[in-house]
């Protein structure tokens, strides 16, 4: 076979195989576990809450389009508070929606509107926006909802470290010094 005839190819196949195995194990033990374990995320957040501080920010929904005809009708729907009508309108008009917590300096659009609760129309770089500032939040600790993306990332790191520590405790690593010296000598000879 090709893998017997070409040892470099055999090593490459083995490396791919081991890489796929590592990916599968990491997916099962760390990545999926961290993103799906909402109870674990919440517990991690509560234990690490002090690490999720932030400055003043706003809870905002941005609606945007290249055409400004949508701003006044959508503003009226937002003011009326009809979620289903808003959803229907943005779907029909193909309006882009982005919602989240933003610091004023993070978004150019926020720098062009009053820093207060309300619904504001603004143009920025040829795009038209309706910025709905739902709440202005003071500096302090982020809520779990607000911090969740960072919590998931940190929780993954935490799970991975714990998993690796468990593996180290269960399986000791022994280095064959004679074998190591032999390999080093072989590498030096090849150079």
Short mmCIF file of N, CA and C in Angstrom, two decimals:
data_model
loop_
_atom_site.label_atom_id
_atom_site.label_comp_id
_atom_site.label_asym_id
_atom_site.label_seq_id
_atom_site.Cartn_x
_atom_site.Cartn_y
_atom_site.Cartn_z
N UNK A 1 0.84 -1.19 0.00
CA UNK A 1 0.00 0.00 0.00
C UNK A 1 0.88 1.25 0.00
N UNK A 2 0.22 2.37 -0.28
CA UNK A 2 0.96 3.64 -0.34
C UNK A 2 1.54 3.99 1.02
N UNK A 3 0.75 3.76 2.10
CA UNK A 3 1.22 4.13 3.43
C UNK A 3 2.42 3.29 3.87
N UNK A 4 2.53 2.06 3.37
CA UNK A 4 3.70 1.22 3.68
C UNK A 4 4.90 1.67 2.86
N UNK A 5 4.64 2.08 1.64
CA UNK A 5 5.72 2.48 0.73
C UNK A 5 6.30 3.85 1.10
N UNK A 6 5.45 4.75 1.62
CA UNK A 6 5.89 6.10 1.95
C UNK A 6 5.63 6.38 3.43
N UNK A 7 6.67 6.27 4.26
CA UNK A 7 6.48 6.47 5.70
C UNK A 7 5.99 7.88 6.06
N UNK A 8 6.39 8.89 5.30
CA UNK A 8 5.94 10.26 5.60
C UNK A 8 4.43 10.35 5.46
N UNK A 9 3.90 9.69 4.43
CA UNK A 9 2.46 9.67 4.21
C UNK A 9 1.76 8.95 5.37
N UNK A 10 2.33 7.85 5.82
CA UNK A 10 1.77 7.09 6.94
C UNK A 10 1.73 7.97 8.20
N UNK A 11 2.80 8.70 8.45
CA UNK A 11 2.84 9.59 9.61
C UNK A 11 1.79 10.70 9.49
N UNK A 12 1.63 11.23 8.27
CA UNK A 12 0.65 12.29 8.05
C UNK A 12 -0.77 11.76 8.29
N UNK A 13 -1.07 10.56 7.79
CA UNK A 13 -2.38 9.95 8.03
C UNK A 13 -2.62 9.75 9.52
N UNK A 14 -1.59 9.28 10.22
CA UNK A 14 -1.72 9.06 11.66
C UNK A 14 -1.98 10.39 12.38
N UNK A 15 -1.28 11.44 11.95
CA UNK A 15 -1.46 12.76 12.56
C UNK A 15 -2.88 13.27 12.33
N UNK A 16 -3.41 13.10 11.12
CA UNK A 16 -4.80 13.50 10.84
C UNK A 16 -5.78 12.70 11.70
N UNK A 17 -5.58 11.40 11.78
CA UNK A 17 -6.44 10.53 12.55
C UNK A 17 -6.45 10.95 14.02
N UNK A 18 -5.27 11.18 14.58
CA UNK A 18 -5.18 11.58 15.98
C UNK A 18 -5.77 12.97 16.19
N UNK A 19 -5.60 13.86 15.20
CA UNK A 19 -6.19 15.20 15.29
C UNK A 19 -7.71 15.15 15.32
N UNK A 20 -8.28 14.27 14.50
CA UNK A 20 -9.74 14.11 14.47
C UNK A 20 -10.23 13.51 15.79
N UNK A 21 -9.49 12.54 16.31
CA UNK A 21 -9.86 11.97 17.61
C UNK A 21 -9.83 13.03 18.71
N UNK A 22 -8.78 13.85 18.72
CA UNK A 22 -8.66 14.91 19.73
C UNK A 22 -9.82 15.90 19.58
N UNK A 23 -10.14 16.25 18.35
CA UNK A 23 -11.25 17.17 18.11
C UNK A 23 -12.55 16.60 18.66
N UNK A 24 -12.82 15.31 18.38
CA UNK A 24 -14.05 14.67 18.86
C UNK A 24 -14.11 14.65 20.40
N UNK A 25 -13.00 14.32 21.02
CA UNK A 25 -12.97 14.27 22.49
C UNK A 25 -13.15 15.68 23.07
N UNK A 26 -12.49 16.67 22.49
CA UNK A 26 -12.63 18.06 22.97
C UNK A 26 -14.07 18.53 22.78
N UNK A 27 -14.68 18.17 21.67
CA UNK A 27 -16.07 18.54 21.42
C UNK A 27 -16.97 17.97 22.51
N UNK A 28 -16.75 16.70 22.85
CA UNK A 28 -17.59 16.02 23.84
C UNK A 28 -17.30 16.50 25.26
N UNK A 29 -16.05 16.62 25.62
CA UNK A 29 -15.66 16.91 27.00
C UNK A 29 -15.63 18.39 27.37
N UNK A 30 -15.47 19.26 26.36
CA UNK A 30 -15.30 20.68 26.68
C UNK A 30 -16.29 21.57 25.95
N UNK A 31 -16.21 21.63 24.62
CA UNK A 31 -16.95 22.64 23.87
C UNK A 31 -18.46 22.47 23.99
N UNK A 32 -18.98 21.29 23.69
CA UNK A 32 -20.43 21.08 23.79
C UNK A 32 -20.90 21.20 25.23
N UNK A 33 -20.13 20.63 26.13
CA UNK A 33 -20.51 20.66 27.54
C UNK A 33 -20.63 22.12 28.02
N UNK A 34 -19.67 22.95 27.65
CA UNK A 34 -19.69 24.34 28.11
C UNK A 34 -20.85 25.12 27.50
N UNK A 35 -21.14 24.90 26.23
CA UNK A 35 -22.19 25.70 25.58
C UNK A 35 -23.59 25.21 25.93
N UNK A 36 -23.75 23.94 26.32
CA UNK A 36 -25.08 23.41 26.60
C UNK A 36 -25.41 23.35 28.09
N UNK A 37 -24.43 23.46 28.94
CA UNK A 37 -24.63 23.33 30.38
C UNK A 37 -24.99 24.69 30.99
N UNK A 38 -26.26 25.08 30.88
CA UNK A 38 -26.66 26.39 31.37
C UNK A 38 -26.56 26.49 32.90
N UNK A 39 -26.78 25.38 33.60
CA UNK A 39 -26.65 25.39 35.06
C UNK A 39 -25.17 25.60 35.45
N UNK A 40 -24.28 24.91 34.74
CA UNK A 40 -22.85 25.07 34.99
C UNK A 40 -22.37 26.47 34.66
N UNK A 41 -22.89 27.04 33.56
CA UNK A 41 -22.53 28.41 33.18
C UNK A 41 -22.95 29.38 34.29
N UNK A 42 -24.18 29.21 34.76
CA UNK A 42 -24.71 30.10 35.80
C UNK A 42 -23.87 30.00 37.08
N UNK A 43 -23.53 28.77 37.47
CA UNK A 43 -22.72 28.56 38.68
C UNK A 43 -21.33 29.17 38.50
N UNK A 44 -20.74 29.00 37.31
CA UNK A 44 -19.42 29.58 37.03
C UNK A 44 -19.50 31.10 37.10
N UNK A 45 -20.56 31.67 36.50
CA UNK A 45 -20.75 33.12 36.53
C UNK A 45 -20.85 33.63 37.96
N UNK A 46 -21.65 32.96 38.77
CA UNK A 46 -21.84 33.40 40.16
C UNK A 46 -20.52 33.36 40.93
N UNK A 47 -19.70 32.33 40.66
CA UNK A 47 -18.41 32.21 41.36
C UNK A 47 -17.39 33.23 40.87
N UNK A 48 -17.53 33.66 39.62
CA UNK A 48 -16.54 34.57 39.01
C UNK A 48 -17.11 35.95 38.69
N UNK A 49 -18.23 36.29 39.27
CA UNK A 49 -18.98 37.50 38.92
C UNK A 49 -18.11 38.76 38.88
N UNK A 50 -17.17 38.86 39.82
CA UNK A 50 -16.33 40.06 39.90
C UNK A 50 -15.48 40.27 38.64
N UNK A 51 -15.28 39.22 37.85
CA UNK A 51 -14.48 39.32 36.63
C UNK A 51 -15.28 39.85 35.44
N UNK A 52 -16.55 40.09 35.63
CA UNK A 52 -17.39 40.52 34.52
C UNK A 52 -17.91 41.94 34.72
N UNK A 53 -17.02 42.80 35.14
CA UNK A 53 -17.36 44.22 35.30
C UNK A 53 -17.26 44.94 33.96
N UNK A 54 -17.98 46.05 33.86
CA UNK A 54 -17.95 46.82 32.62
C UNK A 54 -18.33 48.26 32.90
N UNK A 55 -18.08 49.10 31.93
CA UNK A 55 -18.45 50.50 32.05
C UNK A 55 -19.91 50.72 31.68
N UNK A 56 -20.30 51.98 31.61
CA UNK A 56 -21.67 52.32 31.25
C UNK A 56 -21.97 51.82 29.85
N UNK A 57 -23.17 51.25 29.66
CA UNK A 57 -23.56 50.72 28.36
C UNK A 57 -25.07 50.78 28.24
N UNK A 58 -25.55 50.49 27.03
CA UNK A 58 -26.98 50.53 26.79
C UNK A 58 -27.45 49.21 26.20
N UNK A 59 -28.66 48.83 26.54
CA UNK A 59 -29.31 47.70 25.90
C UNK A 59 -30.00 48.28 24.67
N UNK A 60 -29.55 47.83 23.48
CA UNK A 60 -29.98 48.47 22.24
C UNK A 60 -30.40 47.43 21.21
N UNK A 61 -31.40 47.79 20.41
CA UNK A 61 -31.71 47.04 19.19
C UNK A 61 -31.51 48.00 18.03
N UNK A 62 -30.68 47.58 17.07
CA UNK A 62 -30.44 48.37 15.86
C UNK A 62 -31.21 47.73 14.72
N UNK A 63 -31.93 48.55 13.96
CA UNK A 63 -32.57 48.12 12.72
C UNK A 63 -31.87 48.91 11.62
N UNK A 64 -31.46 48.24 10.54
CA UNK A 64 -30.72 48.96 9.51
C UNK A 64 -31.08 48.50 8.10
N UNK A 65 -30.91 49.44 7.16
CA UNK A 65 -31.18 49.17 5.76
C UNK A 65 -30.47 50.24 4.92
N UNK A 66 -30.31 49.96 3.65
CA UNK A 66 -29.71 50.94 2.74
C UNK A 66 -30.72 51.99 2.30
N UNK A 67 -31.98 51.80 2.63
CA UNK A 67 -33.05 52.71 2.23
C UNK A 67 -33.71 53.27 3.50
N UNK A 68 -33.86 54.57 3.58
CA UNK A 68 -34.37 55.17 4.82
C UNK A 68 -35.89 55.20 4.93
N UNK A 69 -36.62 54.63 3.96
CA UNK A 69 -38.09 54.65 3.99
C UNK A 69 -38.67 53.84 5.15
N UNK A 70 -37.88 52.95 5.72
CA UNK A 70 -38.39 52.08 6.78
C UNK A 70 -38.43 52.74 8.15
N UNK A 71 -37.65 53.81 8.35
CA UNK A 71 -37.44 54.31 9.72
C UNK A 71 -38.71 54.83 10.38
N UNK A 72 -39.50 55.67 9.69
CA UNK A 72 -40.69 56.24 10.32
C UNK A 72 -41.77 55.20 10.59
N UNK A 73 -42.11 54.33 9.60
CA UNK A 73 -43.13 53.31 9.92
C UNK A 73 -42.68 52.36 11.04
N UNK A 74 -41.40 51.96 11.04
CA UNK A 74 -40.91 51.06 12.08
C UNK A 74 -40.87 51.76 13.43
N UNK A 75 -40.50 53.02 13.43
CA UNK A 75 -40.47 53.78 14.68
C UNK A 75 -41.87 53.80 15.30
N UNK A 76 -42.89 53.98 14.47
CA UNK A 76 -44.27 53.98 14.97
C UNK A 76 -44.65 52.62 15.55
N UNK A 77 -44.24 51.53 14.87
CA UNK A 77 -44.53 50.18 15.37
C UNK A 77 -43.82 49.93 16.70
N UNK A 78 -42.59 50.40 16.82
CA UNK A 78 -41.83 50.23 18.06
C UNK A 78 -42.51 51.01 19.18
N UNK A 79 -42.95 52.22 18.88
CA UNK A 79 -43.61 53.05 19.90
C UNK A 79 -44.94 52.43 20.33
N UNK A 80 -45.63 51.77 19.39
CA UNK A 80 -46.90 51.10 19.72
C UNK A 80 -46.68 49.82 20.52
N UNK A 81 -45.48 49.23 20.38
CA UNK A 81 -45.13 48.05 21.17
C UNK A 81 -45.67 46.73 20.65
N UNK A 82 -45.98 46.65 19.39
CA UNK A 82 -46.52 45.43 18.82
C UNK A 82 -45.40 44.55 18.26
N UNK A 83 -44.95 43.57 19.06
CA UNK A 83 -43.84 42.69 18.66
C UNK A 83 -44.12 41.98 17.33
N UNK A 84 -45.33 41.42 17.18
CA UNK A 84 -45.65 40.65 15.97
C UNK A 84 -45.66 41.54 14.74
N UNK A 85 -46.16 42.76 14.88
CA UNK A 85 -46.15 43.69 13.74
C UNK A 85 -44.72 44.12 13.40
N UNK A 86 -43.89 44.30 14.42
CA UNK A 86 -42.48 44.66 14.18
C UNK A 86 -41.79 43.53 13.42
N UNK A 87 -41.98 42.29 13.90
CA UNK A 87 -41.36 41.12 13.25
C UNK A 87 -41.81 41.01 11.79
N UNK A 88 -43.11 41.16 11.56
CA UNK A 88 -43.64 41.09 10.19
C UNK A 88 -43.06 42.17 9.30
N UNK A 89 -42.98 43.39 9.83
CA UNK A 89 -42.47 44.52 9.05
C UNK A 89 -41.00 44.33 8.69
N UNK A 90 -40.16 43.94 9.67
CA UNK A 90 -38.73 43.80 9.37
C UNK A 90 -38.48 42.63 8.43
N UNK A 91 -39.30 41.59 8.52
CA UNK A 91 -39.18 40.46 7.60
C UNK A 91 -39.58 40.87 6.19
N UNK A 92 -40.69 41.57 6.07
CA UNK A 92 -41.19 42.01 4.77
C UNK A 92 -40.23 43.01 4.11
N UNK A 93 -39.67 43.92 4.88
CA UNK A 93 -38.80 44.96 4.35
C UNK A 93 -37.33 44.55 4.27
N UNK A 94 -37.04 43.33 4.73
CA UNK A 94 -35.65 42.81 4.73
C UNK A 94 -34.70 43.75 5.47
N UNK A 95 -35.08 44.06 6.69
CA UNK A 95 -34.31 44.97 7.53
C UNK A 95 -33.41 44.13 8.43
N UNK A 96 -32.15 44.53 8.52
CA UNK A 96 -31.19 43.83 9.37
C UNK A 96 -31.41 44.26 10.82
N UNK A 97 -31.33 43.28 11.74
CA UNK A 97 -31.54 43.55 13.16
C UNK A 97 -30.32 43.09 13.94
N UNK A 98 -29.86 43.92 14.86
CA UNK A 98 -28.77 43.56 15.77
C UNK A 98 -29.16 44.06 17.16
N UNK A 99 -29.11 43.16 18.12
CA UNK A 99 -29.49 43.55 19.48
C UNK A 99 -28.40 43.12 20.44
N UNK A 100 -28.25 43.89 21.51
CA UNK A 100 -27.26 43.53 22.52
C UNK A 100 -26.98 44.69 23.45
N UNK A 101 -25.89 44.54 24.18
CA UNK A 101 -25.43 45.58 25.10
C UNK A 101 -24.19 46.21 24.49
N UNK A 102 -24.18 47.53 24.39
CA UNK A 102 -23.08 48.22 23.74
C UNK A 102 -22.65 49.43 24.55
N UNK A 103 -21.35 49.65 24.59
CA UNK A 103 -20.82 50.90 25.14
C UNK A 103 -20.95 51.95 24.04
N UNK A 104 -21.07 53.17 24.43
CA UNK A 104 -21.28 54.24 23.45
C UNK A 104 -20.14 54.28 22.42
N UNK A 105 -18.91 54.11 22.91
CA UNK A 105 -17.76 54.22 22.00
C UNK A 105 -17.60 53.01 21.08
N UNK A 106 -18.34 51.94 21.33
CA UNK A 106 -18.23 50.73 20.50
C UNK A 106 -19.00 50.84 19.19
N UNK A 107 -19.96 51.72 19.12
CA UNK A 107 -20.82 51.84 17.94
C UNK A 107 -20.87 53.29 17.47
N UNK A 108 -20.51 53.51 16.22
CA UNK A 108 -20.54 54.86 15.65
C UNK A 108 -21.96 55.43 15.70
N UNK A 109 -22.95 54.58 15.49
CA UNK A 109 -24.34 55.03 15.51
C UNK A 109 -24.71 55.60 16.88
N UNK A 110 -24.25 54.98 17.94
CA UNK A 110 -24.57 55.46 19.28
C UNK A 110 -23.95 56.82 19.58
N UNK A 111 -22.88 57.14 18.88
CA UNK A 111 -22.24 58.43 19.09
C UNK A 111 -23.01 59.56 18.41
N UNK A 112 -23.98 59.18 17.56
CA UNK A 112 -24.75 60.18 16.82
C UNK A 112 -26.16 60.39 17.39
N UNK A 113 -26.49 59.69 18.46
CA UNK A 113 -27.82 59.82 19.04
C UNK A 113 -27.70 60.24 20.51
N UNK A 114 -28.77 60.80 21.08
CA UNK A 114 -28.72 61.13 22.51
C UNK A 114 -28.51 59.86 23.34
N UNK A 115 -27.77 59.98 24.40
CA UNK A 115 -27.49 58.84 25.29
C UNK A 115 -28.59 58.77 26.34
N UNK A 116 -29.78 58.38 25.87
CA UNK A 116 -30.96 58.29 26.74
C UNK A 116 -31.94 57.30 26.11
N UNK A 117 -32.80 56.73 26.95
CA UNK A 117 -33.81 55.80 26.44
C UNK A 117 -34.62 56.49 25.35
N UNK A 118 -34.91 55.72 24.28
CA UNK A 118 -35.71 56.28 23.21
C UNK A 118 -35.44 55.57 21.89
N UNK A 119 -36.13 56.02 20.85
CA UNK A 119 -35.97 55.46 19.50
C UNK A 119 -35.49 56.59 18.60
N UNK A 120 -34.35 56.37 17.94
CA UNK A 120 -33.71 57.43 17.16
C UNK A 120 -33.38 56.97 15.75
N UNK A 121 -33.60 57.85 14.77
CA UNK A 121 -33.23 57.60 13.38
C UNK A 121 -31.89 58.27 13.13
N UNK A 122 -31.01 57.57 12.42
CA UNK A 122 -29.69 58.14 12.14
C UNK A 122 -29.12 57.50 10.88
N UNK A 123 -28.28 58.25 10.18
CA UNK A 123 -27.58 57.74 8.99
C UNK A 123 -26.10 57.64 9.34
N UNK A 124 -25.47 56.56 8.86
CA UNK A 124 -24.04 56.38 9.08
C UNK A 124 -23.45 55.62 7.90
N UNK A 125 -22.52 56.24 7.19
CA UNK A 125 -21.82 55.62 6.06
C UNK A 125 -22.76 55.01 5.03
N UNK A 126 -23.81 55.75 4.66
CA UNK A 126 -24.73 55.29 3.62
C UNK A 126 -25.77 54.29 4.09
N UNK A 127 -25.76 53.93 5.36
CA UNK A 127 -26.77 53.03 5.91
C UNK A 127 -27.68 53.83 6.83
N UNK A 128 -28.93 53.42 6.87
CA UNK A 128 -29.91 54.10 7.71
C UNK A 128 -30.26 53.19 8.88
N UNK A 129 -30.31 53.79 10.06
CA UNK A 129 -30.53 53.03 11.29
C UNK A 129 -31.69 53.59 12.07
N UNK A 130 -32.37 52.67 12.75
CA UNK A 130 -33.29 53.02 13.80
C UNK A 130 -32.68 52.38 15.04
N UNK A 131 -32.24 53.22 15.97
CA UNK A 131 -31.60 52.72 17.20
C UNK A 131 -32.58 52.84 18.34
N UNK A 132 -32.93 51.70 18.90
CA UNK A 132 -33.88 51.66 20.02
C UNK A 132 -33.09 51.42 21.29
N UNK A 133 -32.81 52.49 22.03
CA UNK A 133 -32.10 52.40 23.30
C UNK A 133 -33.14 52.05 24.36
N UNK A 134 -33.12 50.80 24.79
CA UNK A 134 -34.15 50.31 25.71
C UNK A 134 -33.81 50.65 27.16
N UNK A 135 -32.52 50.70 27.45
CA UNK A 135 -32.12 50.92 28.84
C UNK A 135 -30.67 51.39 28.87
N UNK A 136 -30.36 52.35 29.72
CA UNK A 136 -28.99 52.78 29.95
C UNK A 136 -28.56 52.15 31.27
N UNK A 137 -27.50 51.37 31.22
CA UNK A 137 -27.03 50.64 32.40
C UNK A 137 -25.77 51.29 32.96
N UNK A 138 -25.71 51.51 34.24
CA UNK A 138 -24.52 52.13 34.84
C UNK A 138 -23.34 51.15 34.84
N UNK A 139 -22.17 51.69 35.06
CA UNK A 139 -20.98 50.84 35.20
C UNK A 139 -21.19 49.88 36.36
N UNK A 140 -20.67 48.68 36.21
CA UNK A 140 -20.82 47.69 37.27
C UNK A 140 -20.66 46.29 36.73
N UNK A 141 -21.22 45.34 37.43
CA UNK A 141 -21.15 43.93 37.04
C UNK A 141 -22.21 43.66 35.98
N UNK A 142 -21.82 42.98 34.91
CA UNK A 142 -22.76 42.61 33.86
C UNK A 142 -23.74 41.56 34.39
N UNK A 143 -24.93 41.56 33.86
CA UNK A 143 -25.89 40.51 34.18
C UNK A 143 -25.40 39.22 33.51
N UNK A 144 -25.94 38.10 33.97
CA UNK A 144 -25.55 36.81 33.37
C UNK A 144 -25.86 36.81 31.88
N UNK A 145 -27.04 37.31 31.51
CA UNK A 145 -27.43 37.36 30.10
C UNK A 145 -26.42 38.16 29.27
N UNK A 146 -26.00 39.28 29.80
CA UNK A 146 -25.06 40.16 29.10
C UNK A 146 -23.67 39.54 29.01
N UNK A 147 -23.25 38.88 30.08
CA UNK A 147 -21.89 38.31 30.14
C UNK A 147 -21.81 36.90 29.54
N UNK A 148 -22.93 36.31 29.16
CA UNK A 148 -22.96 34.90 28.77
C UNK A 148 -21.94 34.50 27.71
N UNK A 149 -21.74 35.25 26.61
CA UNK A 149 -20.71 34.83 25.65
C UNK A 149 -19.32 34.70 26.29
N UNK A 150 -18.94 35.66 27.12
CA UNK A 150 -17.64 35.60 27.79
C UNK A 150 -17.63 34.47 28.83
N UNK A 151 -18.75 34.25 29.50
CA UNK A 151 -18.85 33.19 30.50
C UNK A 151 -18.65 31.83 29.83
N UNK A 152 -19.28 31.62 28.68
CA UNK A 152 -19.14 30.34 27.97
C UNK A 152 -17.69 30.10 27.60
N UNK A 153 -17.02 31.12 27.07
CA UNK A 153 -15.61 30.99 26.70
C UNK A 153 -14.74 30.67 27.92
N UNK A 154 -14.95 31.40 29.01
CA UNK A 154 -14.18 31.16 30.23
C UNK A 154 -14.51 29.80 30.84
N UNK A 155 -15.76 29.40 30.75
CA UNK A 155 -16.20 28.11 31.28
C UNK A 155 -15.56 26.97 30.49
N UNK A 156 -15.42 27.15 29.18
CA UNK A 156 -14.72 26.15 28.35
C UNK A 156 -13.28 25.99 28.81
N UNK A 157 -12.61 27.11 29.03
CA UNK A 157 -11.22 27.07 29.51
C UNK A 157 -11.15 26.37 30.86
N UNK A 158 -12.08 26.67 31.74
CA UNK A 158 -12.15 26.04 33.06
C UNK A 158 -12.36 24.54 32.94
N UNK A 159 -13.31 24.10 32.11
CA UNK A 159 -13.58 22.68 31.92
C UNK A 159 -12.37 21.96 31.32
N UNK A 160 -11.72 22.61 30.36
CA UNK A 160 -10.54 22.00 29.72
C UNK A 160 -9.42 21.81 30.74
N UNK A 161 -9.17 22.83 31.56
CA UNK A 161 -8.11 22.72 32.56
C UNK A 161 -8.42 21.60 33.55
N UNK A 162 -9.67 21.54 34.02
CA UNK A 162 -10.06 20.48 34.95
C UNK A 162 -9.92 19.10 34.32
N UNK A 163 -10.32 18.98 33.08
CA UNK A 163 -10.24 17.70 32.37
C UNK A 163 -8.78 17.26 32.22
N UNK A 164 -7.91 18.19 31.82
CA UNK A 164 -6.48 17.88 31.66
C UNK A 164 -5.88 17.50 33.01
N UNK A 165 -6.25 18.22 34.07
CA UNK A 165 -5.75 17.88 35.41
C UNK A 165 -6.18 16.47 35.82
N UNK A 166 -7.42 16.11 35.50
CA UNK A 166 -7.92 14.76 35.81
C UNK A 166 -7.12 13.71 35.04
N UNK A 167 -6.84 14.00 33.77
CA UNK A 167 -6.07 13.06 32.95
C UNK A 167 -4.65 12.90 33.51
N UNK A 168 -4.05 14.01 33.92
CA UNK A 168 -2.70 13.96 34.48
C UNK A 168 -2.67 13.15 35.78
N UNK A 169 -3.72 13.30 36.58
CA UNK A 169 -3.79 12.55 37.84
C UNK A 169 -4.00 11.06 37.59
N UNK A 170 -4.76 10.74 36.56
CA UNK A 170 -5.10 9.34 36.27
C UNK A 170 -3.99 8.62 35.51
N UNK A 171 -3.36 9.32 34.60
CA UNK A 171 -2.34 8.72 33.73
C UNK A 171 -1.02 9.46 33.92
N UNK A 172 -0.05 8.78 34.48
CA UNK A 172 1.25 9.43 34.66
C UNK A 172 2.05 9.36 33.36
N UNK A 173 2.82 10.40 33.13
CA UNK A 173 3.65 10.47 31.93
C UNK A 173 5.07 10.06 32.31
N UNK A 174 5.59 9.08 31.59
CA UNK A 174 6.95 8.63 31.82
C UNK A 174 7.74 8.81 30.54
N UNK A 175 8.86 9.47 30.64
CA UNK A 175 9.69 9.70 29.47
C UNK A 175 10.82 8.69 29.47
N UNK A 176 10.95 8.02 28.35
CA UNK A 176 12.02 7.06 28.16
C UNK A 176 13.27 7.86 27.76
N UNK A 177 14.16 8.10 28.72
CA UNK A 177 15.33 8.95 28.49
C UNK A 177 16.25 8.37 27.41
N UNK A 178 16.43 7.05 27.41
CA UNK A 178 17.29 6.43 26.38
C UNK A 178 16.69 6.65 25.00
N UNK A 179 15.39 6.44 24.88
CA UNK A 179 14.71 6.66 23.60
C UNK A 179 14.77 8.11 23.17
N UNK A 180 14.62 9.02 24.12
CA UNK A 180 14.67 10.45 23.84
C UNK A 180 16.06 10.84 23.31
N UNK A 181 17.12 10.34 23.97
CA UNK A 181 18.49 10.62 23.53
C UNK A 181 18.75 10.06 22.14
N UNK A 182 18.23 8.85 21.88
CA UNK A 182 18.40 8.22 20.57
C UNK A 182 17.76 9.07 19.48
N UNK A 183 16.54 9.54 19.72
CA UNK A 183 15.83 10.37 18.74
C UNK A 183 16.59 11.68 18.51
N UNK A 184 17.07 12.31 19.57
CA UNK A 184 17.82 13.54 19.43
C UNK A 184 19.08 13.35 18.60
N UNK A 185 19.76 12.22 18.83
CA UNK A 185 20.96 11.91 18.04
C UNK A 185 20.61 11.69 16.57
N UNK A 186 19.52 11.00 16.32
CA UNK A 186 19.08 10.76 14.94
C UNK A 186 18.74 12.07 14.23
N UNK A 187 18.11 12.97 14.94
CA UNK A 187 17.76 14.26 14.36
C UNK A 187 19.00 15.08 14.05
N UNK A 188 20.00 15.01 14.93
CA UNK A 188 21.25 15.75 14.72
C UNK A 188 22.01 15.19 13.53
N UNK A 189 21.98 13.86 13.37
CA UNK A 189 22.67 13.22 12.23
C UNK A 189 22.02 13.63 10.93
N UNK A 190 20.68 13.74 10.89
CA UNK A 190 19.97 14.10 9.68
C UNK A 190 20.23 15.53 9.25
N UNK A 191 20.56 16.39 10.20
CA UNK A 191 20.80 17.80 9.86
C UNK A 191 22.18 17.92 9.29
#
